[in-house]
Coordinates of C-alpha atoms in Angstrom, one line a residue:
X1 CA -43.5 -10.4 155.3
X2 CA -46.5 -12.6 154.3
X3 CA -46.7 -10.5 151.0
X4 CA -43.0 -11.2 150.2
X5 CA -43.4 -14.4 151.0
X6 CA -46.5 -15.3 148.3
X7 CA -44.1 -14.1 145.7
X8 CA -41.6 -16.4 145.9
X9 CA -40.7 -18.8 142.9
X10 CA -42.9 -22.2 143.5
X11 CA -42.8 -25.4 141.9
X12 CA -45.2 -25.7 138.7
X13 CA -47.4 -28.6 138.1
X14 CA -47.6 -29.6 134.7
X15 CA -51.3 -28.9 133.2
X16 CA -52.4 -31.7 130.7
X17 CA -55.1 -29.9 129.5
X18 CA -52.9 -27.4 127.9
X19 CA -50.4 -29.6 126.2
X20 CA -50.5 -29.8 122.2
X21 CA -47.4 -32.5 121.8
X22 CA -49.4 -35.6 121.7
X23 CA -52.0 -34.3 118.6
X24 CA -49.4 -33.4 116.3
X25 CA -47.4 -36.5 115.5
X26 CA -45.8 -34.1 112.2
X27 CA -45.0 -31.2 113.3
X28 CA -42.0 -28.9 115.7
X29 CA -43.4 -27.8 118.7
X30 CA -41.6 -25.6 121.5
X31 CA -41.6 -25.2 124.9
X32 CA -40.1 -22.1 126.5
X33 CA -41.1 -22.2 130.2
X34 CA -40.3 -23.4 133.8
X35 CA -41.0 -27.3 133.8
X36 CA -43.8 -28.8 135.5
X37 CA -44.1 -31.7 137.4
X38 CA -46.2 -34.5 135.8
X39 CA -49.0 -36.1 137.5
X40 CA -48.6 -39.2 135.4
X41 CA -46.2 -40.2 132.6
X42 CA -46.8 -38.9 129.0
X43 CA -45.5 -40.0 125.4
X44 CA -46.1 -38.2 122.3
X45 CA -44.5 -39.3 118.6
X46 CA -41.6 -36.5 118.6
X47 CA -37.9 -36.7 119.6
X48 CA -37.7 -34.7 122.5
X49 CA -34.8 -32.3 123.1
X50 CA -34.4 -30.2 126.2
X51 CA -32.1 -28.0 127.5
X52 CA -31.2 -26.9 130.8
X53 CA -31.4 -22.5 131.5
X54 CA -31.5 -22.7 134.9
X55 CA -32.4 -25.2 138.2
X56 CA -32.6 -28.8 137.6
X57 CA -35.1 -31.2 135.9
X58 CA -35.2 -34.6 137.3
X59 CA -36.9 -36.8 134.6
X60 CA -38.1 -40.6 135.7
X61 CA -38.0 -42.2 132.1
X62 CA -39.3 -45.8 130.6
X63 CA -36.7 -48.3 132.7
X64 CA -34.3 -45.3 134.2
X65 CA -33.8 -41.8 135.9
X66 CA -32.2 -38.9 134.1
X67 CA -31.5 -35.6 136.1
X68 CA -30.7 -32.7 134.0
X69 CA -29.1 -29.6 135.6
X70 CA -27.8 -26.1 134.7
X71 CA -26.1 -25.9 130.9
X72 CA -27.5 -29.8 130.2
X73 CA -28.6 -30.8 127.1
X74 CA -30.5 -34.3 126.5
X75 CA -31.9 -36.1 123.7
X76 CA -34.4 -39.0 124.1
X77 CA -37.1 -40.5 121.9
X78 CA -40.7 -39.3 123.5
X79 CA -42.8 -42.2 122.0
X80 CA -41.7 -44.1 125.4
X81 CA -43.6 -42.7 128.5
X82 CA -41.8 -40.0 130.3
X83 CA -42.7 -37.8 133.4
X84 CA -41.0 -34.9 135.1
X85 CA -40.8 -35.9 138.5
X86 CA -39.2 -33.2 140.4
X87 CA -37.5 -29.2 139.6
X88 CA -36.1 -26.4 141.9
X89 CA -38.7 -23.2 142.0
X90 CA -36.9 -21.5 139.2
X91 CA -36.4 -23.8 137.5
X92 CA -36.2 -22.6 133.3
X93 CA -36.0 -24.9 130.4
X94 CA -36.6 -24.8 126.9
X95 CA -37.9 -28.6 125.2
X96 CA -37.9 -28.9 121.7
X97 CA -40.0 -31.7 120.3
X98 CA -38.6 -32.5 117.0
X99 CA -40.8 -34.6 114.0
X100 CA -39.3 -38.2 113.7
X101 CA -38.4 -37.4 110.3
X102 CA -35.7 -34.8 111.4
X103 CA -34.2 -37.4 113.5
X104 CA -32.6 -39.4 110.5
X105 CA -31.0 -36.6 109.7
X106 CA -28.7 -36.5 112.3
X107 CA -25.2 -38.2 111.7
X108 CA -25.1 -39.9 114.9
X109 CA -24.0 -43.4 114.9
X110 CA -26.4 -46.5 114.1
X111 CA -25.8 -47.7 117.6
X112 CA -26.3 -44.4 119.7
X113 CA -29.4 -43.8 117.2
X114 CA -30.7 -47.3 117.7
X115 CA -30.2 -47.0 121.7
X116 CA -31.8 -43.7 121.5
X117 CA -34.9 -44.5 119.7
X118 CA -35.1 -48.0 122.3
X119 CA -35.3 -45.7 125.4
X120 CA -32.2 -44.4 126.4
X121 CA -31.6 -40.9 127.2
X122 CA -28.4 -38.9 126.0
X123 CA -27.1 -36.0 128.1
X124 CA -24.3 -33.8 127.2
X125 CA -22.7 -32.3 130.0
X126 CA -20.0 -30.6 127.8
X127 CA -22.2 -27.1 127.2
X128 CA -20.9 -24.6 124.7
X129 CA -20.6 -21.4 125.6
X130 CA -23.3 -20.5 123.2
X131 CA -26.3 -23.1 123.9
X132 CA -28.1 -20.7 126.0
X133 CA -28.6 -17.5 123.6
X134 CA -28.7 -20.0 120.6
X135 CA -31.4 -22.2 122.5
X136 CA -33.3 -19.0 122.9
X137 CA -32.9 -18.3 119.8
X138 CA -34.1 -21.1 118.2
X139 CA -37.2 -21.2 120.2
X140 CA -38.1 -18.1 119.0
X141 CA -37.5 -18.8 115.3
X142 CA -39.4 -21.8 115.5
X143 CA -42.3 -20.4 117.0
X144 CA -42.4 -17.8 114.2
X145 CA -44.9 -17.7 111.1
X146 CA -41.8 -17.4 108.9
X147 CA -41.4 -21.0 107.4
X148 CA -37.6 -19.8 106.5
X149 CA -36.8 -18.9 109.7
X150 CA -38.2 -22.2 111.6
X151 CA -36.3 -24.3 108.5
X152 CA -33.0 -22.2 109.7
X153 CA -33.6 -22.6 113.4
X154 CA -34.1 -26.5 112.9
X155 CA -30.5 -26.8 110.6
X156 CA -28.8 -25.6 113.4
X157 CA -30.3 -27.2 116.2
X158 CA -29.1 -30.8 114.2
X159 CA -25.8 -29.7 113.9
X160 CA -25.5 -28.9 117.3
X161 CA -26.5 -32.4 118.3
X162 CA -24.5 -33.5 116.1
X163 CA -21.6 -32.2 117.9
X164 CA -22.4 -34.3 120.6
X165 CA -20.5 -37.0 119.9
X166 CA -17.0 -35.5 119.4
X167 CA -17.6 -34.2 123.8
X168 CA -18.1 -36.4 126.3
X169 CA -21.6 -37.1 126.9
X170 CA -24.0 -39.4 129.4
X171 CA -25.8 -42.2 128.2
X172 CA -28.4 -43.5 130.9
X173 CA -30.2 -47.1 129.6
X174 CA -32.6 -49.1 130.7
X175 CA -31.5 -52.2 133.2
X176 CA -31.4 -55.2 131.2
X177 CA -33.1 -54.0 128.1
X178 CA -31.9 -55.8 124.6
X179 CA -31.1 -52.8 121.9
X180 CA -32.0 -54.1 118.3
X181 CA -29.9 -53.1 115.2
X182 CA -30.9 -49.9 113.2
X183 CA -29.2 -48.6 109.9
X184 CA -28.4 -45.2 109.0
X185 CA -30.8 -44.3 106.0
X186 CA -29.1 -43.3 102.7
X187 CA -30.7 -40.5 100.4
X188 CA -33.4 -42.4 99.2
X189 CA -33.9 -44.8 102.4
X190 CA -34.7 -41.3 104.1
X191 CA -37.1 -40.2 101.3
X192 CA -39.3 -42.8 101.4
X193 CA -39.0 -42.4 105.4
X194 CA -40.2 -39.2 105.1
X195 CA -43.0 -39.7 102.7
X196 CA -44.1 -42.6 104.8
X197 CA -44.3 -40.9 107.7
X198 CA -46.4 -37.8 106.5
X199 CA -48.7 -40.6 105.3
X200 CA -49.3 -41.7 109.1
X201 CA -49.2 -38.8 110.8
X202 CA -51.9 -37.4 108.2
X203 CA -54.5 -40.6 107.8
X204 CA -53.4 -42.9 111.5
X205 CA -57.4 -42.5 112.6
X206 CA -58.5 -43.9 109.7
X207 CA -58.1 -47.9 108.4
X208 CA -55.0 -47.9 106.9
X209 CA -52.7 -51.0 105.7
X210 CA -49.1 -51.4 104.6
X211 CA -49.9 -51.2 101.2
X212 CA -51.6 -48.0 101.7
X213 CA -48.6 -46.8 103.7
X214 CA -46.4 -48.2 100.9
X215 CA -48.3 -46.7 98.1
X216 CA -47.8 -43.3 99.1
X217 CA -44.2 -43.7 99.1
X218 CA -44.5 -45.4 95.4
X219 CA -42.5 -48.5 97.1
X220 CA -43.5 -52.2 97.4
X221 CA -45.3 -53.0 100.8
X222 CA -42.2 -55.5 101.8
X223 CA -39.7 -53.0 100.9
X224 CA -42.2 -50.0 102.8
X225 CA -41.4 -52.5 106.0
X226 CA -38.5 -53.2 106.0
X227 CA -36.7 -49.8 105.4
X228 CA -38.7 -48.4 108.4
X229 CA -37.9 -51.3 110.8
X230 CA -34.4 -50.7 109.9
X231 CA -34.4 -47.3 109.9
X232 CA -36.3 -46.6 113.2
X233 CA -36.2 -49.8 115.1
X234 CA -40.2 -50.0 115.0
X235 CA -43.1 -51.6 112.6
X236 CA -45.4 -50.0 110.3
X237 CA -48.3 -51.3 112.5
X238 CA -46.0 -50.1 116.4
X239 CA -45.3 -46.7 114.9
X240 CA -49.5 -46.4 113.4
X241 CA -50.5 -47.6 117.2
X242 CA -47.6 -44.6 118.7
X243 CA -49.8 -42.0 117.1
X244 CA -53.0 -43.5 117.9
X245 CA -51.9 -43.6 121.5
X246 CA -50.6 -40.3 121.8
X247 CA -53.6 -38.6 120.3
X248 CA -56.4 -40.5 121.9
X249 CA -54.1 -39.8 125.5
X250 CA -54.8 -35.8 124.1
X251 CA -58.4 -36.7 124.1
X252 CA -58.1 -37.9 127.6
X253 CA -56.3 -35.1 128.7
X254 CA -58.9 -32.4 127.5
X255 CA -62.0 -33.8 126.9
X256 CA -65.0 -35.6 128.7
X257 CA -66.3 -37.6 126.0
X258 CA -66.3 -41.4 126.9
X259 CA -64.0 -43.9 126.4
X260 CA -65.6 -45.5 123.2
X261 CA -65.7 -42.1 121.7
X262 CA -62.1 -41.7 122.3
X263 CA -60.6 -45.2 120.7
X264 CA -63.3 -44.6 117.9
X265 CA -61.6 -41.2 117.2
X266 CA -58.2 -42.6 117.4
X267 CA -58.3 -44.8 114.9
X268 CA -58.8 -48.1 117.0
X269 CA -61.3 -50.9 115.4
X270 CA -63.1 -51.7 118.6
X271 CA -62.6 -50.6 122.6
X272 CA -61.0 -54.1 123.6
X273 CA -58.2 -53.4 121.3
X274 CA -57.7 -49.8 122.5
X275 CA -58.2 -50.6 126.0
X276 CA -55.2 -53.5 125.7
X277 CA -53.3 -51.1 123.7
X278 CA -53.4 -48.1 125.8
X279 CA -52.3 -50.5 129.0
X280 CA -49.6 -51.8 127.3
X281 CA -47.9 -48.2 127.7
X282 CA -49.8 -46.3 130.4
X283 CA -49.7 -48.9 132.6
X284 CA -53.7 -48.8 133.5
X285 CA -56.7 -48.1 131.7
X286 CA -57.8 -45.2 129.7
X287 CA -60.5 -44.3 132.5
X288 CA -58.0 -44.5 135.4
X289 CA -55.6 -42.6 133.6
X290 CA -57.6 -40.0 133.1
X291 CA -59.0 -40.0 136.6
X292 CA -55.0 -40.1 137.8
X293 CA -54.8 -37.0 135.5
X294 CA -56.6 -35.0 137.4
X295 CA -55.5 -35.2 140.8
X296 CA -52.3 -33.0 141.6
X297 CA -49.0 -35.1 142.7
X298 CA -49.2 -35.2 146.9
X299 CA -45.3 -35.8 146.9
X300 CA -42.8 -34.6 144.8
X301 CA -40.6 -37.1 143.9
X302 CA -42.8 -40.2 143.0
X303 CA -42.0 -42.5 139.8
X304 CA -43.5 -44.6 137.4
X305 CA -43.1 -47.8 140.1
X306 CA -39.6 -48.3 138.8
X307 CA -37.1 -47.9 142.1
X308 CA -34.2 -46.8 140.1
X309 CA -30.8 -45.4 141.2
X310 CA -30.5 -41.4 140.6
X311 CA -28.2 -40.7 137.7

């Protein structure tokens, strides 16, 4: 009995040190697994899309609660800190974290896009017959080496959330937060987009300016501004300190240099800028965070210190 017993499904904690999300700003990255439950909040500079196999995940978000069950798929924008806060034992779910870039290339209208990319969570509950084998699927293709078969996995994952809109669909906000206008990037808008982002994501721990950023796109500084505060709902200089942030929270996560070390490698000019950065969004301190880190959740259940009805 005791040896039946040890192989039952348990609930997974979520192991920092593993996680790859918050170094690569760029690029897809996949996760086919049982969830874990976070010890603290994370963010990382993708849109995060996730979908449902099996159980539940119950997700406590920047301002709100999202629970995702069976056959749910949800969309929300992971540069806001998020946590997994509770699952069943067998629980399954497969999260694709999708480049910004990708995101404006969805049709989705300039207010759900805007509302999205502010901290609200989208949840379809409307599930087509063929998410699961096509969820799968895509996983697997973008996890292969064969660029043409990520590029054809990522086409029809869009389209799919595009389809969200013409089903009914869940959107939980945050209480009393004010959603500022975004446009829908034409052809160009979304080129330069696109150029300025691979610009950041490739140079954001080194000194860079607007002009820099603007340069590479071949567009005036006042124009490199504007498009992406229109476009995305954030600054040149907010979406530079996202990345920052996410990859000196991976330095955290996995290694034991100091604290200097770590704003130093992130990009930040000097610790009392990285320290009032970093508890802007975490909440605490760099050293406390990573002390929180490492000490396993002693009840499931517990949130972000945001008492929050269940959705």
């Amino acid at each position: 009995m005791e040896l039946a017993d040890s192989k039952k499904p348990q609930k997974r904690f979520w192991e920092p040190q593993k996680s790859g999300v918050e170094e690569i700003p760029n690029q897809l990255f996949v996760a086919y697994e049982q969830p874990g439950i976070m010890r603290r909040a994370h963010w990382h500079a993708q849109v995060e899309v996730n979908f449902v196999v099996r159980g539940y995940v119950h997700y406590q978000m920047s301002g709100h609660r999202a629970m995702l069950r069976q056959g749910d798929m949800a969309l929300f924008w992971g540069g806001l800190p998020h946590q997994v806060i509770d699952t069943d034992d067998d629980s399954f779910f497969i999260a694709i974290h999708v480049p910004l870039v990708h995101y404006f290339r969805l049709r989705l209208s300039a207010e759900l896009t805007s509302k999205i990319t502010h901290g609200a969570t989208l949840v379809t509950r409307s599930p087509d017959g063929t998410d699961t084998g096509n969820f799968e699927r895509w996983a697997n293709y973008m996890r292969s080496e064969e660029v043409a078969k990520r590029d054809h996995a990522v086409e029809e994952l869009l389209l799919r959330i595009d389809r969200i809109q013409f089903d009914p669909f869940v959107l939980h906000q945050p209480a009393g937060k004010a959603f500022g206008q975004t446009e829908q990037p034409d052809q160009q808008s979304f080129s330069n987009i696109s150029n300025i982002c691979e610009f950041i994501a490739s140079n954001f721990r080194h000194d860079i300016d607007s002009s820099a950023i603007a340069s590479s796109a071949d567009i005036h500084p006042k124009y490199a501004m504007s498009v992406f505060k229109k476009s995305t709902g954030m600054t040149l200089n907010e979406y530079v300190n996202l990345l920052r942030l996410s990859y000196a929270q991976a330095l955290l996560m996995k290694e034991e240099i100091n604290v200097l070390h770590v704003a130093m490698e992130s990009g930040f000019g000097s610790l009392s800028a990285f320290n009032k950065s970093f508890r802007k969004i975490a909440g605490m301190s760099p050293t406390d965070f990573r002390r929180e880190l490492r000490t396993r959740p002693s009840l499931v259940g517990q949130t972000l210190g945001i008492d929050e009805p269940l959705n």
